[in-house]
Amino acid sequence: MSIPGFAGSIDPSQPGSELQTVEIKIPSLSEWRFEVPFKTIMMLKVTEGIAEIFGTELPSGVEVRLTGVKYSVYAPTQGCTIQYSLAPNKENINISNEEFTISEYLSEESATPHYQNLHFALELLRQEAAADQTKKGPKVLILGNKQSGKTALVKTLVSYAVKMDRMPLLVNLNPQDGVFSVPGSLTATPISDNLDLECVGGWGGSTTSGATFHNPKQPLVKNYGHDSIEENLELFKYQVSQLGVAALSRLHEDPIVRTSGIVIDTPALNIKDVTVIENIISDFEVDIIVVVGNERLTVDLRRKFHHRIEKNTLNVIKIPPSSGVAEVNDEFIRKVQEDTIKEYFHGNYKSRLSPYKTDVDLKIFQVYKSVKLSDFNSQMAFLPSGDDYDPEVSAPGDVKKEESSLDKYYTKLEEPSSSNLENSIVAITNVPIPPTTGKLSPRDLLNTTILGYAHVSRVDDTKQRMTLLLPFPGQIPRNIIIATGIGYTE
């Protein structure tokens, strides 16, 4: 047995170190917090008692493989005993600038009891919805600052709901994270099985992952194309609205999801983003707002929505943040994004995929690109003095105004080339070109769902051909694609 806080001195890069097994005893209602660098693989096993990570129970006596994570193991009952060993991650051994050693310690403080109380309150609402067909399950919006533990709370609430035989709809509105998809996308996914902690981000495989140990998740994907909402706030709000329509439709048509409700994860938002918060509340018919650790935001929201609170149609709750939230820097975030994209195409060590690489004629595609707000504003600065630009989507039928209104969302690449396509992630849309006119309706491009993503490995400007990496073999069913602002190099 090791002394907690000193076991992290093991360096798996040294010969034989991966054979050392460290045992940790976690007291009841306590947490063992640890950080594993990308250069290191931790093989974690529960040998006694019950242990969970973000609400997902760890299998007893089965090794769980973790790398590049900042997690905590919680003992919900009588305490537990875990063992772990370390080994170098050969895939990342020359990539990351991190050290090989892990960081770990025990803590008697945990926010999980607060999460459990919230879960039980939501479960009562689900039981009421099951008994009364006119009611819906709770639609919960999670808000908070950066690194406040919002995503950990979302994972915990969803995992506890699954344990109660519920199927909540998990909505991810943070484009920085790739939740059952690649970064830059917004997703709504019904969760019917445990989350897979061994996958990147701790979410699990989607329908592109082939055979998985857990039920493959089937997300509805809306393409945003950037990893920050500030890049194009108008496009973000529009796609959130479209995702909200689809989510409420799923609640209306699926009795299990209707009873289970919705849990919504968000980027860091505060009161200055109140219009975004109002839009999300309206689009998803949110009836519970949970603010993690931000008392000022809680007070401001209660003041802002006091009419709805008085009518008992909205409740604003504050819960304390976890004291174990680990800080993440930009390098860590980018590495997780790269691993998410890699897993999307190649799978992980449990489910290896064989992505399909093909050469296609670039001329047969219509390529659009997600607009950055900074680029859009710089273009507007060159308008003649006195000219104005109408940012609103025009009425149907006015094709000229529709095309101009599309400029703030997408711009068409008249000459796709290696400079604007190579090493980028492109979204394969479900929009066919109308056979009569051959022109695309801007409204159709905005409202389309995404069939999947491809990676542009290479563009030959001379031959006007590009090499695409696809998750599975086959032809691209549509010839309209959207180039995102998410880059990736194999």
GROMACS .gro file of C-alpha atoms in nm:
model
  490
    1MET     CA    1   0.000   0.000   0.000
    2SER     CA    2   0.125   0.350  -0.079
    3ILE     CA    3   0.092   0.672   0.112
    4PRO     CA    4  -0.158   0.888  -0.081
    5GLY     CA    5   0.018   1.184  -0.234
    6PHE     CA    6   0.347   1.000  -0.284
    7ALA     CA    7   0.245   0.726  -0.524
    8GLY     CA    8   0.259   0.978  -0.806
    9SER     CA    9   0.639   0.963  -0.788
   10ILE     CA   10   0.632   0.641  -0.990
   11ASP     CA   11   0.776   0.702  -1.334
   12PRO     CA   12   0.635   0.451  -1.586
   13SER     CA   13   0.906   0.543  -1.833
   14GLN     CA   14   1.158   0.353  -1.621
   15PRO     CA   15   1.204  -0.018  -1.700
   16GLY     CA   16   0.990  -0.243  -1.480
   17SER     CA   17   0.789   0.040  -1.329
   18GLU     CA   18   0.476  -0.071  -1.510
   19LEU     CA   19   0.488  -0.392  -1.303
   20GLN     CA   20   0.442  -0.206  -0.975
   21THR     CA   21   0.090  -0.221  -0.834
   22VAL     CA   22  -0.025   0.050  -0.597
   23GLU     CA   23  -0.318  -0.001  -0.360
   24ILE     CA   24  -0.538   0.284  -0.234
   25LYS     CA   25  -0.808   0.260   0.033
   26ILE     CA   26  -1.079   0.523  -0.007
   27PRO     CA   27  -1.290   0.592   0.304
   28SER     CA   28  -1.667   0.616   0.276
   29LEU     CA   29  -1.798   0.938   0.115
   30SER     CA   30  -1.442   1.041   0.021
   31GLU     CA   31  -1.270   1.093  -0.312
   32TRP     CA   32  -0.940   0.983  -0.457
   33ARG     CA   33  -0.843   1.250  -0.709
   34PHE     CA   34  -0.582   1.183  -0.974
   35GLU     CA   35  -0.439   1.326  -1.294
   36VAL     CA   36  -0.289   1.100  -1.559
   37PRO     CA   37  -0.079   1.264  -1.834
   38PHE     CA   38  -0.118   1.167  -2.197
   39LYS     CA   39   0.221   0.998  -2.189
   40THR     CA   40   0.103   0.750  -1.927
   41ILE     CA   41  -0.159   0.476  -1.914
   42MET     CA   42  -0.318   0.391  -1.580
   43MET     CA   43  -0.474   0.047  -1.535
   44LEU     CA   44  -0.728   0.094  -1.255
   45LYS     CA   45  -0.917  -0.189  -1.080
   46VAL     CA   46  -1.163  -0.203  -0.791
   47THR     CA   47  -1.073  -0.493  -0.561
   48GLU     CA   48  -1.319  -0.429  -0.277
   49GLY     CA   49  -1.634  -0.223  -0.228
   50ILE     CA   50  -1.813   0.010  -0.468
   51ALA     CA   51  -1.644   0.296  -0.653
   52GLU     CA   52  -1.769   0.537  -0.917
   53ILE     CA   53  -1.637   0.811  -1.144
   54PHE     CA   54  -1.887   1.090  -1.218
   55GLY     CA   55  -2.176   0.858  -1.128
   56THR     CA   56  -2.057   0.569  -1.346
   57GLU     CA   57  -1.985   0.265  -1.133
   58LEU     CA   58  -1.650   0.094  -1.193
   59PRO     CA   59  -1.673  -0.282  -1.256
   60SER     CA   60  -1.534  -0.489  -0.971
   61GLY     CA   61  -1.218  -0.680  -1.053
   62VAL     CA   62  -1.200  -0.547  -1.410
   63GLU     CA   63  -0.916  -0.320  -1.521
   64VAL     CA   64  -1.014   0.017  -1.664
   65ARG     CA   65  -0.759   0.187  -1.887
   66LEU     CA   66  -0.726   0.565  -1.849
   67THR     CA   67  -0.492   0.818  -2.008
   68GLY     CA   68  -0.492   1.197  -2.033
   69VAL     CA   69  -0.761   1.239  -1.766
   70LYS     CA   70  -0.829   1.445  -1.455
   71TYR     CA   71  -1.077   1.228  -1.263
   72SER     CA   72  -1.182   1.140  -0.911
   73VAL     CA   73  -1.300   0.807  -0.771
   74TYR     CA   74  -1.583   0.839  -0.517
   75ALA     CA   75  -1.673   0.579  -0.254
   76PRO     CA   76  -2.051   0.610  -0.205
   77THR     CA   77  -2.105   0.347   0.065
   78GLN     CA   78  -1.869   0.169   0.304
   79GLY     CA   79  -1.547   0.269   0.139
   80CYS     CA   80  -1.353   0.078  -0.124
   81THR     CA   81  -1.010  -0.045  -0.221
   82ILE     CA   82  -0.859   0.011  -0.564
   83GLN     CA   83  -0.535  -0.091  -0.731
   84TYR     CA   84  -0.356   0.069  -1.019
   85SER     CA   85  -0.043   0.024  -1.224
   86LEU     CA   86   0.122   0.255  -1.476
   87ALA     CA   87   0.272   0.203  -1.818
   88PRO     CA   88   0.403   0.441  -2.085
   89ASN     CA   89   0.159   0.535  -2.360
   90LYS     CA   90   0.362   0.453  -2.670
   91GLU     CA   91   0.127   0.645  -2.900
   92ASN     CA   92   0.189   0.973  -2.715
   93ILE     CA   93   0.536   0.916  -2.577
   94ASN     CA   94   0.695   1.169  -2.813
   95ILE     CA   95   0.401   1.407  -2.849
   96SER     CA   96   0.316   1.561  -2.517
   97ASN     CA   97   0.548   1.788  -2.319
   98GLU     CA   98   0.402   1.660  -1.993
   99GLU     CA   99   0.586   1.451  -1.738
  100PHE     CA  100   0.529   1.077  -1.707
  101THR     CA  101   0.439   1.089  -1.339
  102ILE     CA  102   0.081   1.110  -1.213
  103SER     CA  103  -0.061   1.338  -0.944
  104GLU     CA  104  -0.300   1.195  -0.685
  105TYR     CA  105  -0.437   1.253  -0.335
  106LEU     CA  106  -0.726   1.161  -0.106
  107SER     CA  107  -0.990   1.414  -0.002
  108GLU     CA  108  -1.271   1.393   0.252
  109GLU     CA  109  -1.455   1.673   0.073
  110SER     CA  110  -1.686   1.584  -0.214
  111ALA     CA  111  -1.965   1.758  -0.401
  112THR     CA  112  -2.122   1.423  -0.492
  113PRO     CA  113  -2.373   1.425  -0.198
  114HIS     CA  114  -2.509   1.755  -0.338
  115TYR     CA  115  -2.530   1.598  -0.684
  116GLN     CA  116  -2.716   1.301  -0.535
  117ASN     CA  117  -2.969   1.527  -0.361
  118LEU     CA  118  -3.031   1.704  -0.691
  119HIS     CA  119  -3.070   1.370  -0.866
  120PHE     CA  120  -3.333   1.252  -0.615
  121ALA     CA  121  -3.526   1.577  -0.661
  122LEU     CA  122  -3.521   1.527  -1.039
  123GLU     CA  123  -3.627   1.164  -0.996
  124LEU     CA  124  -3.939   1.274  -0.808
  125LEU     CA  125  -4.030   1.494  -1.104
  126ARG     CA  126  -3.973   1.201  -1.340
  127GLN     CA  127  -4.205   0.985  -1.131
  128GLU     CA  128  -4.472   1.256  -1.149
  129ALA     CA  129  -4.430   1.272  -1.528
  130ALA     CA  130  -4.464   0.894  -1.551
  131ALA     CA  131  -4.787   0.906  -1.353
  132ASP     CA  132  -4.933   1.202  -1.544
  133GLN     CA  133  -4.915   1.186  -1.924
  134THR     CA  134  -4.970   1.562  -1.951
  135LYS     CA  135  -4.640   1.633  -1.775
  136LYS     CA  136  -4.283   1.607  -1.900
  137GLY     CA  137  -3.969   1.515  -1.714
  138PRO     CA  138  -3.736   1.786  -1.584
  139LYS     CA  139  -3.552   1.994  -1.844
  140VAL     CA  140  -3.235   2.099  -1.664
  141LEU     CA  141  -2.991   2.369  -1.775
  142ILE     CA  142  -2.645   2.359  -1.613
  143LEU     CA  143  -2.463   2.695  -1.592
  144GLY     CA  144  -2.137   2.808  -1.435
  145ASN     CA  145  -1.793   2.953  -1.485
  146LYS     CA  146  -1.502   2.786  -1.659
  147GLN     CA  147  -1.366   2.483  -1.473
  148SER     CA  148  -1.649   2.489  -1.220
  149GLY     CA  149  -1.746   2.124  -1.268
  150LYS     CA  150  -2.046   2.167  -1.501
  151THR     CA  151  -1.961   1.870  -1.720
  152ALA     CA  152  -1.886   1.650  -1.418
  153LEU     CA  153  -2.232   1.734  -1.282
  154VAL     CA  154  -2.393   1.657  -1.620
  155LYS     CA  155  -2.221   1.318  -1.636
  156THR     CA  156  -2.326   1.238  -1.280
  157LEU     CA  157  -2.692   1.333  -1.330
  158VAL     CA  158  -2.714   1.137  -1.655
  159SER     CA  159  -2.541   0.830  -1.506
  160TYR     CA  160  -2.768   0.827  -1.199
  161ALA     CA  161  -3.074   0.861  -1.423
  162VAL     CA  162  -2.965   0.557  -1.625
  163LYS     CA  163  -2.932   0.358  -1.300
  164MET     CA  164  -3.300   0.434  -1.239
  165ASP     CA  165  -3.390   0.287  -1.582
  166ARG     CA  166  -3.439   0.632  -1.733
  167MET     CA  167  -3.322   0.750  -2.075
  168PRO     CA  168  -3.244   1.122  -2.044
  169LEU     CA  169  -3.163   1.334  -2.345
  170LEU     CA  170  -2.808   1.467  -2.305
  171VAL     CA  171  -2.766   1.797  -2.489
  172ASN     CA  172  -2.416   1.936  -2.538
  173LEU     CA  173  -2.404   2.305  -2.629
  174ASN     CA  174  -2.032   2.346  -2.565
  175PRO     CA  175  -1.867   2.322  -2.910
  176GLN     CA  176  -1.527   2.288  -2.746
  177ASP     CA  177  -1.615   1.932  -2.645
  178GLY     CA  178  -1.679   1.651  -2.888
  179VAL     CA  179  -1.965   1.462  -2.721
  180PHE     CA  180  -2.038   1.155  -2.937
  181SER     CA  181  -1.906   1.360  -3.230
  182VAL     CA  182  -1.612   1.583  -3.320
  183PRO     CA  183  -1.541   1.924  -3.162
  184GLY     CA  184  -1.732   2.207  -3.324
  185SER     CA  185  -2.063   2.021  -3.319
  186LEU     CA  186  -2.373   2.052  -3.100
  187THR     CA  187  -2.543   1.725  -3.013
  188ALA     CA  188  -2.856   1.582  -2.853
  189THR     CA  189  -2.821   1.217  -2.750
  190PRO     CA  190  -3.057   0.983  -2.563
  191ILE     CA  191  -2.852   0.796  -2.301
  192SER     CA  192  -2.970   0.441  -2.240
  193ASP     CA  193  -2.650   0.283  -2.109
  194ASN     CA  194  -2.347   0.362  -1.897
  195LEU     CA  195  -2.097   0.616  -2.019
  196ASP     CA  196  -1.766   0.465  -2.130
  197LEU     CA  197  -1.490   0.608  -1.911
  198GLU     CA  198  -1.217   0.463  -2.131
  199CYS     CA  199  -1.320   0.670  -2.432
  200VAL     CA  200  -1.183   1.018  -2.485
  201GLY     CA  201  -1.374   1.258  -2.260
  202GLY     CA  202  -1.539   0.970  -2.077
  203TRP     CA  203  -1.850   0.972  -2.296
  204GLY     CA  204  -1.846   0.662  -2.514
  205GLY     CA  205  -1.883   0.542  -2.869
  206SER     CA  206  -2.136   0.662  -3.124
  207THR     CA  207  -2.286   0.484  -3.422
  208THR     CA  208  -1.961   0.538  -3.615
  209SER     CA  209  -1.765   0.336  -3.358
  210GLY     CA  210  -1.866  -0.007  -3.482
  211ALA     CA  211  -1.910  -0.280  -3.220
  212THR     CA  212  -1.879  -0.133  -2.870
  213PHE     CA  213  -1.889  -0.271  -2.518
  214HIS     CA  214  -2.175  -0.033  -2.439
  215ASN     CA  215  -2.481   0.051  -2.646
  216PRO     CA  216  -2.366   0.285  -2.924
  217LYS     CA  217  -2.514   0.632  -2.879
  218GLN     CA  218  -2.710   0.786  -3.164
  219PRO     CA  219  -2.662   1.165  -3.150
  220LEU     CA  220  -2.849   1.423  -3.351
  221VAL     CA  221  -2.573   1.653  -3.472
  222LYS     CA  222  -2.588   2.019  -3.570
  223ASN     CA  223  -2.273   2.162  -3.720
  224TYR     CA  224  -2.143   2.487  -3.568
  225GLY     CA  225  -1.788   2.461  -3.701
  226HIS     CA  226  -1.592   2.645  -3.430
  227ASP     CA  227  -1.485   2.559  -3.076
  228SER     CA  228  -1.585   2.893  -2.922
  229ILE     CA  229  -1.930   3.052  -2.932
  230GLU     CA  230  -1.772   3.397  -2.971
  231GLU     CA  231  -1.650   3.303  -3.320
  232ASN     CA  232  -2.006   3.338  -3.458
  233LEU     CA  233  -2.270   3.394  -3.192
  234GLU     CA  234  -2.552   3.432  -3.447
  235LEU     CA  235  -2.480   3.093  -3.602
  236PHE     CA  236  -2.448   2.936  -3.256
  237LYS     CA  237  -2.788   3.067  -3.146
  238TYR     CA  238  -2.950   2.956  -3.470
  239GLN     CA  239  -2.814   2.601  -3.441
  240VAL     CA  240  -2.914   2.584  -3.074
  241SER     CA  241  -3.267   2.681  -3.179
  242GLN     CA  242  -3.276   2.407  -3.442
  243LEU     CA  243  -3.144   2.151  -3.194
  244GLY     CA  244  -3.411   2.260  -2.945
  245VAL     CA  245  -3.687   2.192  -3.198
  246ALA     CA  246  -3.552   1.841  -3.257
  247ALA     CA  247  -3.508   1.773  -2.884
  248LEU     CA  248  -3.865   1.875  -2.797
  249SER     CA  249  -3.992   1.668  -3.087
  250ARG     CA  250  -3.810   1.363  -2.944
  251LEU     CA  251  -3.973   1.428  -2.605
  252HIS     CA  252  -4.314   1.447  -2.771
  253GLU     CA  253  -4.272   1.123  -2.967
  254ASP     CA  254  -4.079   0.906  -2.719
  255PRO     CA  255  -4.259   0.832  -2.387
  256ILE     CA  256  -3.938   0.714  -2.214
  257VAL     CA  257  -3.744   1.028  -2.306
  258ARG     CA  258  -4.049   1.243  -2.219
  259THR     CA  259  -4.047   1.101  -1.868
  260SER     CA  260  -3.668   1.118  -1.831
  261GLY     CA  261  -3.630   1.481  -1.946
  262ILE     CA  262  -3.328   1.674  -2.071
  263VAL     CA  263  -2.990   1.762  -1.918
  264ILE     CA  264  -2.809   2.047  -2.097
  265ASP     CA  265  -2.436   2.115  -2.074
  266THR     CA  266  -2.315   2.463  -2.173
  267PRO     CA  267  -1.999   2.665  -2.226
  268ALA     CA  268  -1.904   2.916  -1.959
  269LEU     CA  269  -2.188   3.172  -1.947
  270ASN     CA  270  -2.257   3.461  -1.711
  271ILE     CA  271  -2.514   3.739  -1.685
  272LYS     CA  272  -2.364   3.931  -1.978
  273ASP     CA  273  -2.468   3.633  -2.190
  274VAL     CA  274  -2.827   3.660  -2.072
  275THR     CA  275  -2.965   3.669  -2.428
  276VAL     CA  276  -2.797   3.334  -2.499
  277ILE     CA  277  -2.933   3.192  -2.174
  278GLU     CA  278  -3.282   3.322  -2.255
  279ASN     CA  279  -3.266   3.161  -2.599
  280ILE     CA  280  -3.163   2.823  -2.453
  281ILE     CA  281  -3.441   2.839  -2.194
  282SER     CA  282  -3.694   2.919  -2.465
  283ASP     CA  283  -3.564   2.669  -2.723
  284PHE     CA  284  -3.562   2.373  -2.481
  285GLU     CA  285  -3.850   2.487  -2.255
  286VAL     CA  286  -3.615   2.471  -1.956
  287ASP     CA  287  -3.788   2.456  -1.618
  288ILE     CA  288  -3.485   2.411  -1.389
  289ILE     CA  289  -3.161   2.612  -1.395
  290VAL     CA  290  -2.872   2.475  -1.190
  291VAL     CA  291  -2.589   2.722  -1.128
  292VAL     CA  292  -2.262   2.564  -1.016
  293GLY     CA  293  -2.080   2.775  -0.761
  294ASN     CA  294  -2.164   3.124  -0.892
  295GLU     CA  295  -2.378   3.305  -0.634
  296ARG     CA  296  -2.383   3.634  -0.827
  297LEU     CA  297  -2.515   3.461  -1.140
  298THR     CA  298  -2.779   3.284  -0.931
  299VAL     CA  299  -2.903   3.614  -0.787
  300ASP     CA  300  -2.901   3.785  -1.126
  301LEU     CA  301  -3.095   3.502  -1.288
  302ARG     CA  302  -3.354   3.495  -1.010
  303ARG     CA  303  -3.401   3.868  -1.055
  304LYS     CA  304  -3.418   3.836  -1.434
  305PHE     CA  305  -3.675   3.553  -1.433
  306HIS     CA  306  -3.866   3.644  -1.118
  307HIS     CA  307  -4.200   3.643  -1.304
  308ARG     CA  308  -4.156   3.282  -1.412
  309ILE     CA  309  -4.027   3.185  -1.068
  310GLU     CA  310  -4.336   3.339  -0.905
  311LYS     CA  311  -4.557   3.143  -1.147
  312ASN     CA  312  -4.365   2.826  -1.053
  313THR     CA  313  -4.268   2.759  -1.416
  314LEU     CA  314  -3.894   2.801  -1.355
  315ASN     CA  315  -3.666   2.719  -1.065
  316VAL     CA  316  -3.312   2.851  -1.018
  317ILE     CA  317  -3.092   2.636  -0.793
  318LYS     CA  318  -2.735   2.693  -0.678
  319ILE     CA  319  -2.510   2.406  -0.578
  320PRO     CA  320  -2.151   2.432  -0.454
  321PRO     CA  321  -1.866   2.355  -0.694
  322SER     CA  322  -1.642   2.059  -0.639
  323SER     CA  323  -1.323   2.141  -0.452
  324GLY     CA  324  -1.143   1.889  -0.670
  325VAL     CA  325  -1.196   2.060  -1.006
  326ALA     CA  326  -0.865   2.037  -1.189
  327GLU     CA  327  -0.733   2.326  -1.395
  328VAL     CA  328  -0.687   2.263  -1.765
  329ASN     CA  329  -0.480   2.475  -2.001
  330ASP     CA  330  -0.519   2.532  -2.374
  331GLU     CA  331  -0.266   2.262  -2.458
  332PHE     CA  332  -0.462   2.002  -2.262
  333ILE     CA  333  -0.790   2.107  -2.427
  334ARG     CA  334  -0.638   2.091  -2.776
  335LYS     CA  335  -0.486   1.748  -2.709
  336VAL     CA  336  -0.826   1.615  -2.595
  337GLN     CA  337  -0.982   1.756  -2.911
  338GLU     CA  338  -0.720   1.586  -3.129
  339ASP     CA  339  -0.773   1.254  -2.950
  340THR     CA  340  -1.150   1.292  -2.990
  341ILE     CA  341  -1.112   1.336  -3.367
  342LYS     CA  342  -0.865   1.047  -3.383
  343GLU     CA  343  -1.107   0.821  -3.195
  344TYR     CA  344  -1.391   0.926  -3.427
  345PHE     CA  345  -1.202   0.789  -3.727
  346HIS     CA  346  -0.974   0.520  -3.584
  347GLY     CA  347  -1.152   0.403  -3.269
  348ASN     CA  348  -0.968   0.315  -2.948
  349TYR     CA  349  -0.773   0.019  -2.817
  350LYS     CA  350  -1.093  -0.181  -2.753
  351SER     CA  351  -1.261  -0.112  -3.086
  352ARG     CA  352  -1.012  -0.050  -3.365
  353LEU     CA  353  -1.169   0.101  -3.676
  354SER     CA  354  -1.048   0.091  -4.034
  355PRO     CA  355  -1.129   0.433  -4.181
  356TYR     CA  356  -1.168   0.460  -4.556
  357LYS     CA  357  -0.944   0.691  -4.756
  358THR     CA  358  -1.059   0.792  -5.102
  359ASP     CA  359  -0.973   1.044  -5.375
  360VAL     CA  360  -1.264   1.249  -5.507
  361ASP     CA  361  -1.311   1.512  -5.774
  362LEU     CA  362  -1.325   1.848  -5.600
  363LYS     CA  363  -1.524   2.005  -5.883
  364ILE     CA  364  -1.837   1.799  -5.812
  365PHE     CA  365  -1.870   1.942  -5.461
  366GLN     CA  366  -2.017   2.267  -5.343
  367VAL     CA  367  -1.803   2.370  -5.046
  368TYR     CA  368  -1.919   2.617  -4.783
  369LYS     CA  369  -1.722   2.739  -4.484
  370SER     CA  370  -1.837   2.846  -4.138
  371VAL     CA  371  -1.789   3.222  -4.105
  372LYS     CA  372  -1.589   3.372  -3.821
  373LEU     CA  373  -1.749   3.684  -3.682
  374SER     CA  374  -1.418   3.872  -3.693
  375ASP     CA  375  -1.383   3.798  -4.066
  376PHE     CA  376  -1.744   3.896  -4.129
  377ASN     CA  377  -1.706   4.229  -3.946
  378SER     CA  378  -1.387   4.310  -4.134
  379GLN     CA  379  -1.573   4.258  -4.462
  380MET     CA  380  -1.855   4.484  -4.346
  381ALA     CA  381  -1.603   4.756  -4.266
  382PHE     CA  382  -1.537   4.797  -4.638
  383LEU     CA  383  -1.900   4.879  -4.722
  384PRO     CA  384  -1.941   5.227  -4.874
  385SER     CA  385  -2.028   5.498  -4.624
  386GLY     CA  386  -2.400   5.505  -4.556
  387ASP     CA  387  -2.460   5.146  -4.668
  388ASP     CA  388  -2.616   4.908  -4.421
  389TYR     CA  389  -2.636   4.531  -4.392
  390ASP     CA  390  -2.950   4.347  -4.289
  391PRO     CA  391  -2.847   4.054  -4.066
  392GLU     CA  392  -3.194   3.901  -4.049
  393VAL     CA  393  -3.290   3.594  -4.249
  394SER     CA  394  -3.528   3.711  -4.517
  395ALA     CA  395  -3.873   3.579  -4.599
  396PRO     CA  396  -3.894   3.258  -4.804
  397GLY     CA  397  -3.897   3.320  -5.177
  398ASP     CA  398  -3.662   3.617  -5.182
  399VAL     CA  399  -3.360   3.423  -5.307
  400LYS     CA  400  -3.133   3.726  -5.346
  401LYS     CA  401  -3.186   3.843  -4.988
  402GLU     CA  402  -3.162   3.486  -4.861
  403GLU     CA  403  -2.821   3.447  -5.026
  404SER     CA  404  -2.699   3.773  -4.874
  405SER     CA  405  -2.831   3.681  -4.530
  406LEU     CA  406  -2.638   3.354  -4.549
  407ASP     CA  407  -2.309   3.549  -4.555
  408LYS     CA  408  -2.302   3.586  -4.177
  409TYR     CA  409  -2.333   3.209  -4.131
  410TYR     CA  410  -2.155   3.042  -4.424
  411THR     CA  411  -1.953   3.160  -4.719
  412LYS     CA  412  -1.918   2.960  -5.038
  413LEU     CA  413  -1.565   2.871  -5.141
  414GLU     CA  414  -1.565   2.960  -5.510
  415GLU     CA  415  -1.215   2.815  -5.549
  416PRO     CA  416  -1.157   2.538  -5.293
  417SER     CA  417  -0.786   2.469  -5.262
  418SER     CA  418  -0.519   2.330  -5.032
  419SER     CA  419  -0.492   2.668  -4.858
  420ASN     CA  420  -0.850   2.665  -4.731
  421LEU     CA  421  -0.932   2.293  -4.713
  422GLU     CA  422  -0.627   2.080  -4.640
  423ASN     CA  423  -0.606   1.925  -4.290
  424SER     CA  424  -0.956   2.044  -4.202
  425ILE     CA  425  -1.265   1.862  -4.079
  426VAL     CA  426  -1.561   1.888  -4.317
  427ALA     CA  427  -1.925   1.818  -4.237
  428ILE     CA  428  -2.121   1.601  -4.479
  429THR     CA  429  -2.467   1.753  -4.504
  430ASN     CA  430  -2.800   1.598  -4.590
  431VAL     CA  431  -2.883   1.866  -4.849
  432PRO     CA  432  -2.917   1.762  -5.213
  433ILE     CA  433  -2.877   2.025  -5.484
  434PRO     CA  434  -3.221   2.096  -5.635
  435PRO     CA  435  -3.228   1.925  -5.978
  436THR     CA  436  -3.422   2.204  -6.155
  437THR     CA  437  -3.223   2.517  -6.076
  438GLY     CA  438  -2.903   2.360  -5.950
  439LYS     CA  439  -2.892   2.628  -5.681
  440LEU     CA  440  -2.891   2.567  -5.311
  441SER     CA  441  -3.149   2.719  -5.080
  442PRO     CA  442  -2.966   2.896  -4.796
  443ARG     CA  443  -3.243   2.800  -4.555
  444ASP     CA  444  -3.189   2.431  -4.638
  445LEU     CA  445  -2.818   2.462  -4.563
  446LEU     CA  446  -2.889   2.620  -4.224
  447ASN     CA  447  -3.153   2.367  -4.126
  448THR     CA  448  -2.976   2.051  -4.237
  449THR     CA  449  -2.858   1.780  -4.000
  450ILE     CA  450  -2.513   1.629  -4.035
  451LEU     CA  451  -2.464   1.279  -4.174
  452GLY     CA  452  -2.107   1.265  -4.047
  453TYR     CA  453  -1.764   1.420  -4.073
  454ALA     CA  454  -1.466   1.362  -4.300
  455HIS     CA  455  -1.104   1.468  -4.282
  456VAL     CA  456  -0.939   1.636  -4.581
  457SER     CA  457  -0.596   1.475  -4.579
  458ARG     CA  458  -0.468   1.632  -4.900
  459VAL     CA  459  -0.577   1.865  -5.180
  460ASP     CA  460  -0.415   1.852  -5.524
  461ASP     CA  461  -0.466   2.199  -5.668
  462THR     CA  462  -0.338   2.098  -6.011
  463LYS     CA  463  -0.570   1.801  -6.061
  464GLN     CA  464  -0.852   1.953  -5.854
  465ARG     CA  465  -0.883   1.642  -5.641
  466MET     CA  466  -0.889   1.591  -5.269
  467THR     CA  467  -0.817   1.293  -5.044
  468LEU     CA  468  -1.084   1.229  -4.782
  469LEU     CA  469  -1.066   1.013  -4.472
  470LEU     CA  470  -1.412   0.870  -4.394
  471PRO     CA  471  -1.519   0.673  -4.084
  472PHE     CA  472  -1.643   0.385  -4.302
  473PRO     CA  473  -1.627   0.278  -4.669
  474GLY     CA  474  -1.874   0.407  -4.923
  475GLN     CA  475  -1.953   0.702  -5.143
  476ILE     CA  476  -2.043   1.041  -5.003
  477PRO     CA  477  -2.423   1.053  -5.037
  478ARG     CA  478  -2.443   1.432  -5.081
  479ASN     CA  479  -2.219   1.674  -5.272
  480ILE     CA  480  -2.263   1.972  -5.040
  481ILE     CA  481  -2.007   1.989  -4.759
  482ILE     CA  482  -1.922   2.248  -4.496
  483ALA     CA  483  -1.558   2.313  -4.405
  484THR     CA  484  -1.528   2.376  -4.032
  485GLY     CA  485  -1.271   2.579  -3.844
  486ILE     CA  486  -1.147   2.263  -3.671
  487GLY     CA  487  -0.808   2.153  -3.797
  488TYR     CA  488  -0.646   1.812  -3.757
  489THR     CA  489  -0.322   1.661  -3.883
  490GLU     CA  490  -0.267   1.285  -3.881
   0.00000   0.00000   0.00000
